[in-house]
mmCIF file of C-alpha atoms in Angstrom:
data_model
loop_
_atom_site.group_PDB
_atom_site.id
_atom_site.type_symbol
_atom_site.label_atom_id
_atom_site.label_comp_id
_atom_site.label_asym_id
_atom_site.label_seq_id
_atom_site.Cartn_x
_atom_site.Cartn_y
_atom_site.Cartn_z
ATOM 1 C CA UNK A 18 0.000 0.000 0.000
ATOM 2 C CA UNK A 19 1.279 3.488 -0.868
ATOM 3 C CA UNK A 20 2.624 5.474 2.066
ATOM 4 C CA UNK A 21 0.093 8.278 1.659
ATOM 5 C CA UNK A 22 -2.844 5.870 1.536
ATOM 6 C CA UNK A 23 -1.558 3.942 4.557
ATOM 7 C CA UNK A 24 -1.263 7.193 6.515
ATOM 8 C CA UNK A 25 -4.676 8.404 5.353
ATOM 9 C CA UNK A 26 -6.431 5.257 6.568
ATOM 10 C CA UNK A 27 -4.842 5.567 10.007
ATOM 11 C CA UNK A 28 -5.451 9.303 10.379
ATOM 12 C CA UNK A 29 -9.082 9.101 11.608
ATOM 13 C CA UNK A 30 -8.022 6.760 14.404
ATOM 14 C CA UNK A 31 -5.174 9.063 15.407
ATOM 15 C CA UNK A 32 -7.472 12.086 15.365
ATOM 16 C CA UNK A 33 -10.032 10.243 17.502
ATOM 17 C CA UNK A 34 -7.360 9.393 20.057
ATOM 18 C CA UNK A 35 -6.313 13.027 20.186
ATOM 19 C CA UNK A 36 -9.896 14.157 20.684
ATOM 20 C CA UNK A 37 -10.475 11.695 23.522
ATOM 21 C CA UNK A 38 -7.176 12.218 25.319
ATOM 22 C CA UNK A 39 -7.083 14.850 28.036
ATOM 23 C CA UNK A 40 -4.549 17.565 27.218
ATOM 24 C CA UNK A 41 -1.918 18.291 29.855
ATOM 25 C CA UNK A 42 -2.251 21.140 32.309
ATOM 26 C CA UNK A 43 -1.134 24.598 31.220
ATOM 27 C CA UNK A 44 2.517 25.078 32.113
ATOM 28 C CA UNK A 45 4.147 28.293 33.354
ATOM 29 C CA UNK A 46 7.161 27.354 31.219
ATOM 30 C CA UNK A 47 5.564 28.868 28.103
ATOM 31 C CA UNK A 48 2.817 31.250 27.020
ATOM 32 C CA UNK A 49 -0.417 30.725 25.120
ATOM 33 C CA UNK A 50 -0.754 33.295 22.330
ATOM 34 C CA UNK A 51 -3.997 34.128 20.543
ATOM 35 C CA UNK A 52 -3.205 35.608 17.147
ATOM 36 C CA UNK A 53 -5.462 37.641 14.883
ATOM 37 C CA UNK A 54 -3.742 36.749 11.606
ATOM 38 C CA UNK A 55 -1.983 33.447 12.368
ATOM 39 C CA UNK A 56 -2.763 30.127 14.065
ATOM 40 C CA UNK A 57 -2.791 30.345 17.860
ATOM 41 C CA UNK A 58 0.444 29.052 19.328
ATOM 42 C CA UNK A 59 2.594 28.233 22.318
ATOM 43 C CA UNK A 60 5.582 30.492 22.864
ATOM 44 C CA UNK A 61 8.698 30.579 24.968
ATOM 45 C CA UNK A 62 10.987 33.599 24.868
ATOM 46 C CA UNK A 63 14.621 33.553 26.001
ATOM 47 C CA UNK A 64 15.067 34.550 29.621
ATOM 48 C CA UNK A 65 16.745 37.841 28.728
ATOM 49 C CA UNK A 66 14.387 38.744 25.860
ATOM 50 C CA UNK A 67 12.504 41.552 27.619
ATOM 51 C CA UNK A 68 15.671 43.222 28.857
ATOM 52 C CA UNK A 69 17.463 43.149 25.529
ATOM 53 C CA UNK A 70 17.266 44.751 22.093
ATOM 54 C CA UNK A 71 19.066 41.920 20.318
ATOM 55 C CA UNK A 72 17.620 39.552 17.769
ATOM 56 C CA UNK A 73 17.288 35.869 18.651
ATOM 57 C CA UNK A 74 17.336 32.595 16.716
ATOM 58 C CA UNK A 75 13.885 31.123 16.151
ATOM 59 C CA UNK A 76 12.832 27.475 16.504
ATOM 60 C CA UNK A 77 9.417 26.474 15.176
ATOM 61 C CA UNK A 78 7.909 23.170 16.299
ATOM 62 C CA UNK A 79 5.203 21.610 14.105
ATOM 63 C CA UNK A 80 2.990 18.990 15.738
ATOM 64 C CA UNK A 81 1.720 15.702 14.351
ATOM 65 C CA UNK A 82 -1.797 14.767 13.334
ATOM 66 C CA UNK A 83 -2.666 13.469 16.788
ATOM 67 C CA UNK A 84 -2.175 16.932 18.253
ATOM 68 C CA UNK A 85 -4.456 18.853 15.889
ATOM 69 C CA UNK A 86 -7.032 21.089 17.502
ATOM 70 C CA UNK A 87 -9.019 24.300 17.494
ATOM 71 C CA UNK A 88 -6.251 26.453 18.933
ATOM 72 C CA UNK A 89 -8.232 27.129 22.098
ATOM 73 C CA UNK A 90 -6.321 27.491 25.357
ATOM 74 C CA UNK A 91 -7.280 23.937 26.292
ATOM 75 C CA UNK A 92 -6.859 22.254 22.913
ATOM 76 C CA UNK A 93 -3.490 23.806 22.150
ATOM 77 C CA UNK A 94 -1.927 22.087 25.159
ATOM 78 C CA UNK A 95 -1.778 18.981 22.932
ATOM 79 C CA UNK A 96 1.127 20.699 21.197
ATOM 80 C CA UNK A 97 3.098 20.069 24.403
ATOM 81 C CA UNK A 98 2.562 16.297 24.195
ATOM 82 C CA UNK A 99 5.742 16.120 22.089
ATOM 83 C CA UNK A 100 8.732 18.235 21.267
ATOM 84 C CA UNK A 101 10.416 21.148 23.017
ATOM 85 C CA UNK A 102 7.255 22.208 24.855
ATOM 86 C CA UNK A 103 7.042 18.741 26.378
ATOM 87 C CA UNK A 104 10.652 19.173 27.527
ATOM 88 C CA UNK A 105 9.746 22.532 29.070
ATOM 89 C CA UNK A 106 6.687 21.094 30.790
ATOM 90 C CA UNK A 107 8.727 18.190 32.193
ATOM 91 C CA UNK A 108 11.535 20.435 33.423
ATOM 92 C CA UNK A 109 14.033 19.118 30.863
ATOM 93 C CA UNK A 110 14.573 22.381 28.974
ATOM 94 C CA UNK A 111 17.915 24.168 29.059
ATOM 95 C CA UNK A 112 16.805 27.639 30.113
ATOM 96 C CA UNK A 113 20.093 29.155 28.952
ATOM 97 C CA UNK A 114 19.250 28.476 25.290
ATOM 98 C CA UNK A 115 18.903 31.795 23.424
ATOM 99 C CA UNK A 116 15.965 30.549 21.363
ATOM 100 C CA UNK A 117 12.532 31.929 20.634
ATOM 101 C CA UNK A 118 10.421 28.753 20.460
ATOM 102 C CA UNK A 119 6.970 28.781 18.843
ATOM 103 C CA UNK A 120 4.527 25.934 18.309
ATOM 104 C CA UNK A 121 1.345 26.672 16.314
ATOM 105 C CA UNK A 122 -1.712 24.428 16.223
ATOM 106 C CA UNK A 123 -3.876 23.694 13.207
ATOM 107 C CA UNK A 124 -7.171 21.859 12.981
ATOM 108 C CA UNK A 125 -9.472 20.578 10.246
ATOM 109 C CA UNK A 126 -9.559 17.266 8.420
ATOM 110 C CA UNK A 127 -6.421 17.663 6.318
ATOM 111 C CA UNK A 128 -3.645 15.269 7.282
ATOM 112 C CA UNK A 129 -0.832 17.602 6.281
ATOM 113 C CA UNK A 130 0.420 21.108 7.062
ATOM 114 C CA UNK A 131 -0.229 23.515 4.157
ATOM 115 C CA UNK A 132 3.283 24.619 3.276
ATOM 116 C CA UNK A 133 2.261 28.133 2.285
ATOM 117 C CA UNK A 134 0.580 28.519 5.668
ATOM 118 C CA UNK A 135 3.777 27.444 7.437
ATOM 119 C CA UNK A 136 5.780 29.959 5.391
ATOM 120 C CA UNK A 137 3.281 32.699 6.267
ATOM 121 C CA UNK A 138 3.549 31.753 9.932
ATOM 122 C CA UNK A 139 7.336 32.091 9.777
ATOM 123 C CA UNK A 140 6.876 35.583 8.374
ATOM 124 C CA UNK A 141 4.328 36.397 11.082
ATOM 125 C CA UNK A 142 6.873 35.538 13.770
ATOM 126 C CA UNK A 143 9.573 37.561 12.031
ATOM 127 C CA UNK A 144 7.200 40.534 11.920
ATOM 128 C CA UNK A 145 6.142 40.276 15.566
ATOM 129 C CA UNK A 146 9.306 39.263 17.431
ATOM 130 C CA UNK A 147 12.972 40.181 17.328
ATOM 131 C CA UNK A 148 13.978 37.232 15.177
ATOM 132 C CA UNK A 149 17.422 36.722 13.693
ATOM 133 C CA UNK A 150 16.212 36.056 10.168
ATOM 134 C CA UNK A 151 19.424 34.256 9.303
ATOM 135 C CA UNK A 152 18.922 31.700 12.085
ATOM 136 C CA UNK A 153 15.449 30.219 11.669
ATOM 137 C CA UNK A 154 15.090 26.507 12.414
ATOM 138 C CA UNK A 155 12.149 24.146 11.905
ATOM 139 C CA UNK A 156 11.443 20.814 13.555
ATOM 140 C CA UNK A 157 8.391 18.588 13.715
ATOM 141 C CA UNK A 158 7.100 15.102 14.339
ATOM 142 C CA UNK A 159 5.332 12.856 11.832
ATOM 143 C CA UNK A 160 3.020 15.201 9.888
ATOM 144 C CA UNK A 161 5.011 18.110 11.334
ATOM 145 C CA UNK A 162 8.307 16.535 10.308
ATOM 146 C CA UNK A 163 6.940 16.187 6.807
ATOM 147 C CA UNK A 164 6.091 19.902 6.935
ATOM 148 C CA UNK A 165 9.702 20.694 7.859
ATOM 149 C CA UNK A 166 10.852 18.816 4.760
ATOM 150 C CA UNK A 167 8.214 20.556 2.607
ATOM 151 C CA UNK A 168 9.193 24.013 3.838
ATOM 152 C CA UNK A 169 12.866 23.338 3.103
ATOM 153 C CA UNK A 170 11.991 22.109 -0.396
ATOM 154 C CA UNK A 171 9.444 24.764 -1.389
ATOM 155 C CA UNK A 172 10.787 27.763 0.578
ATOM 156 C CA UNK A 173 14.521 27.038 0.846
ATOM 157 C CA UNK A 174 15.355 30.593 1.980
ATOM 158 C CA UNK A 175 13.210 30.292 5.104
ATOM 159 C CA UNK A 176 15.259 27.924 7.269
ATOM 160 C CA UNK A 177 18.935 27.443 8.054
ATOM 161 C CA UNK A 178 18.399 23.922 9.447
ATOM 162 C CA UNK A 179 15.624 21.390 9.950
ATOM 163 C CA UNK A 180 15.079 18.429 12.274
ATOM 164 C CA UNK A 181 12.345 16.089 10.967
ATOM 165 C CA UNK A 182 11.375 13.235 13.314
ATOM 166 C CA UNK A 183 9.383 10.196 12.200
ATOM 167 C CA UNK A 184 8.679 11.771 8.814
ATOM 168 C CA UNK A 185 8.969 11.239 5.086
ATOM 169 C CA UNK A 186 9.365 13.618 2.145
ATOM 170 C CA UNK A 187 8.650 13.976 -1.548
ATOM 171 C CA UNK A 188 11.347 13.029 -4.045
ATOM 172 C CA UNK A 189 14.111 15.591 -3.488
ATOM 173 C CA UNK A 190 16.299 14.592 -6.430
ATOM 174 C CA UNK A 191 15.497 17.847 -8.252
ATOM 175 C CA UNK A 192 16.118 20.014 -5.191
ATOM 176 C CA UNK A 193 19.866 19.548 -4.779
ATOM 177 C CA UNK A 194 20.742 23.123 -5.702
ATOM 178 C CA UNK A 195 18.022 24.887 -3.722
ATOM 179 C CA UNK A 196 18.535 22.796 -0.564
ATOM 180 C CA UNK A 197 22.322 22.737 -0.722
ATOM 181 C CA UNK A 198 22.784 25.148 2.202
ATOM 182 C CA UNK A 199 20.109 23.725 4.537
ATOM 183 C CA UNK A 200 21.428 21.550 7.352
ATOM 184 C CA UNK A 201 19.416 18.372 8.028
ATOM 185 C CA UNK A 202 19.465 16.111 11.068
ATOM 186 C CA UNK A 203 16.620 13.606 10.845
ATOM 187 C CA UNK A 204 15.465 10.962 13.335
ATOM 188 C CA UNK A 205 13.381 7.851 12.787
ATOM 189 C CA UNK A 206 12.340 4.839 14.810
ATOM 190 C CA UNK A 207 13.731 1.589 13.479
ATOM 191 C CA UNK A 208 10.444 -0.166 14.350
ATOM 192 C CA UNK A 209 8.110 2.549 13.065
ATOM 193 C CA UNK A 210 5.039 0.725 11.782
ATOM 194 C CA UNK A 211 3.270 3.763 10.319
ATOM 195 C CA UNK A 212 6.057 5.507 8.409
ATOM 196 C CA UNK A 213 8.670 2.881 7.675
ATOM 197 C CA UNK A 214 12.287 3.553 8.546
ATOM 198 C CA UNK A 215 13.279 3.247 4.879
ATOM 199 C CA UNK A 216 10.807 6.021 4.003
ATOM 200 C CA UNK A 217 12.378 8.326 6.572
ATOM 201 C CA UNK A 218 15.870 7.498 5.333
ATOM 202 C CA UNK A 219 15.142 8.022 1.626
ATOM 203 C CA UNK A 220 15.195 11.867 1.519
ATOM 204 C CA UNK A 221 18.442 11.921 3.510
ATOM 205 C CA UNK A 222 20.052 9.455 1.097
ATOM 206 C CA UNK A 223 18.796 11.495 -1.875
ATOM 207 C CA UNK A 224 20.487 14.632 -0.568
ATOM 208 C CA UNK A 225 23.674 12.701 0.212
ATOM 209 C CA UNK A 226 23.822 11.629 -3.452
ATOM 210 C CA UNK A 227 23.568 15.190 -4.763
ATOM 211 C CA UNK A 228 26.372 16.428 -7.018
ATOM 212 C CA UNK A 229 27.762 18.773 -5.887
ATOM 213 C CA UNK A 230 27.330 17.554 -2.338
ATOM 214 C CA UNK A 231 25.342 19.571 0.199
ATOM 215 C CA UNK A 232 27.283 22.183 2.132
ATOM 216 C CA UNK A 233 26.486 20.243 5.323
ATOM 217 C CA UNK A 234 26.258 16.465 5.184
ATOM 218 C CA UNK A 235 22.648 15.423 5.957
ATOM 219 C CA UNK A 236 22.254 12.794 8.645
ATOM 220 C CA UNK A 237 19.619 10.440 10.024
ATOM 221 C CA UNK A 238 19.959 9.029 13.525
ATOM 222 C CA UNK A 239 18.054 5.737 14.009
ATOM 223 C CA UNK A 240 16.030 5.537 17.197
ATOM 224 C CA UNK A 241 16.814 1.922 17.948
ATOM 225 C CA UNK A 242 13.744 -0.165 18.761
ATOM 226 C CA UNK A 243 11.452 2.876 18.722
ATOM 227 C CA UNK A 244 8.084 2.898 17.024
ATOM 228 C CA UNK A 245 6.058 5.827 15.673
ATOM 229 C CA UNK A 246 5.841 8.128 18.656
ATOM 230 C CA UNK A 247 9.048 7.891 20.684
ATOM 231 C CA UNK A 248 10.080 11.388 19.614
ATOM 232 C CA UNK A 249 10.805 12.729 23.072
ATOM 233 C CA UNK A 250 14.064 10.824 22.860
ATOM 234 C CA UNK A 251 15.037 13.469 20.316
ATOM 235 C CA UNK A 252 13.849 16.569 22.152
ATOM 236 C CA UNK A 253 15.244 15.505 25.524
ATOM 237 C CA UNK A 254 18.562 14.666 23.813
ATOM 238 C CA UNK A 255 18.291 10.977 24.716
ATOM 239 C CA UNK A 256 18.549 9.813 21.084
ATOM 240 C CA UNK A 257 22.095 8.438 21.338
ATOM 241 C CA UNK A 258 23.320 10.134 18.170
ATOM 242 C CA UNK A 259 25.634 12.991 17.281
ATOM 243 C CA UNK A 260 26.120 15.339 14.370
ATOM 244 C CA UNK A 261 28.723 17.831 13.200
ATOM 245 C CA UNK A 262 27.729 21.487 13.363
ATOM 246 C CA UNK A 263 28.671 24.339 11.051
ATOM 247 C CA UNK A 264 31.622 25.060 13.335
ATOM 248 C CA UNK A 265 33.104 21.591 12.790
ATOM 249 C CA UNK A 266 32.352 20.506 16.357
ATOM 250 C CA UNK A 267 30.331 17.365 17.139
ATOM 251 C CA UNK A 268 27.083 17.777 19.076
ATOM 252 C CA UNK A 269 24.705 15.412 20.822
ATOM 253 C CA UNK A 270 22.471 18.329 21.861
ATOM 254 C CA UNK A 271 20.137 19.092 18.933
ATOM 255 C CA UNK A 272 19.583 22.688 20.038
ATOM 256 C CA UNK A 273 23.274 23.509 20.356
ATOM 257 C CA UNK A 274 23.753 21.899 16.943
ATOM 258 C CA UNK A 275 21.030 24.082 15.424
ATOM 259 C CA UNK A 276 22.543 27.246 16.828
ATOM 260 C CA UNK A 277 25.728 26.777 14.793
ATOM 261 C CA UNK A 278 23.891 27.369 11.500
ATOM 262 C CA UNK A 279 23.168 30.681 9.819
ATOM 263 C CA UNK A 280 21.993 31.372 6.281
ATOM 264 C CA UNK A 281 23.510 34.864 5.915
ATOM 265 C CA UNK A 282 20.602 35.775 3.658
ATOM 266 C CA UNK A 283 19.804 39.089 5.325
ATOM 267 C CA UNK A 284 23.065 41.070 5.607
ATOM 268 C CA UNK A 285 21.181 44.345 6.139
ATOM 269 C CA UNK A 286 19.515 43.087 9.295
ATOM 270 C CA UNK A 287 21.918 44.772 11.719
ATOM 271 C CA UNK A 288 21.589 48.095 9.973
ATOM 272 C CA UNK A 289 17.797 47.953 10.369
ATOM 273 C CA UNK A 290 17.907 47.556 14.163
#
């Protein structure tokens, strides 16, 4: 069965589980933001944000299909079931990280993130916060990981690095040039029964085979014995892997790895401040 069809048949069950599950309690570790012209979202600002005029790197977390919702204050807490907001809620977040972290929530029956909507959301954050536009990073799980791949493919100037977890991508063989400067560190469970490990590995292998080679070697870290849903191993840095950053150093911490990358696509940024 084709991957898309297999995912489509399982989506109603995943959405039902999300609807029945009680979302976690609201955490003081992040804010709930109601937006007029963007999806509502969870937000964490760096500890020194209010007392500074500097621009900060931005990390966007895109949830999976099981965490879809209306964006209400209650429903959006599902976004913290996985990813960096889960780490914050559990007390596993490094509070010294100089990252703006945002996690929007979408609803509806679609089983994918509209890529143009994700790109518009990136621009919304740039317009409303002091974002270092050269250091924008995107990560996501399952459907959200697929959205990270899609954004890198269709809007390659938006992100300096992506971390897809438990995700697949379209054929990237024609995207070697446009994605050459985007750093990729992917993760996938070796026992994933929904999105097979080979499907998660394929886009990484495609980029590895590009000629000329990508500026930064793309990597996939297998989550040994993990199925579809053990993504907190990634966000709590318990994944057991490592990857070389733009500075040539090796990192186990995904966030410290991300922070080494910059696109240098907005050289006038400092003059505008």
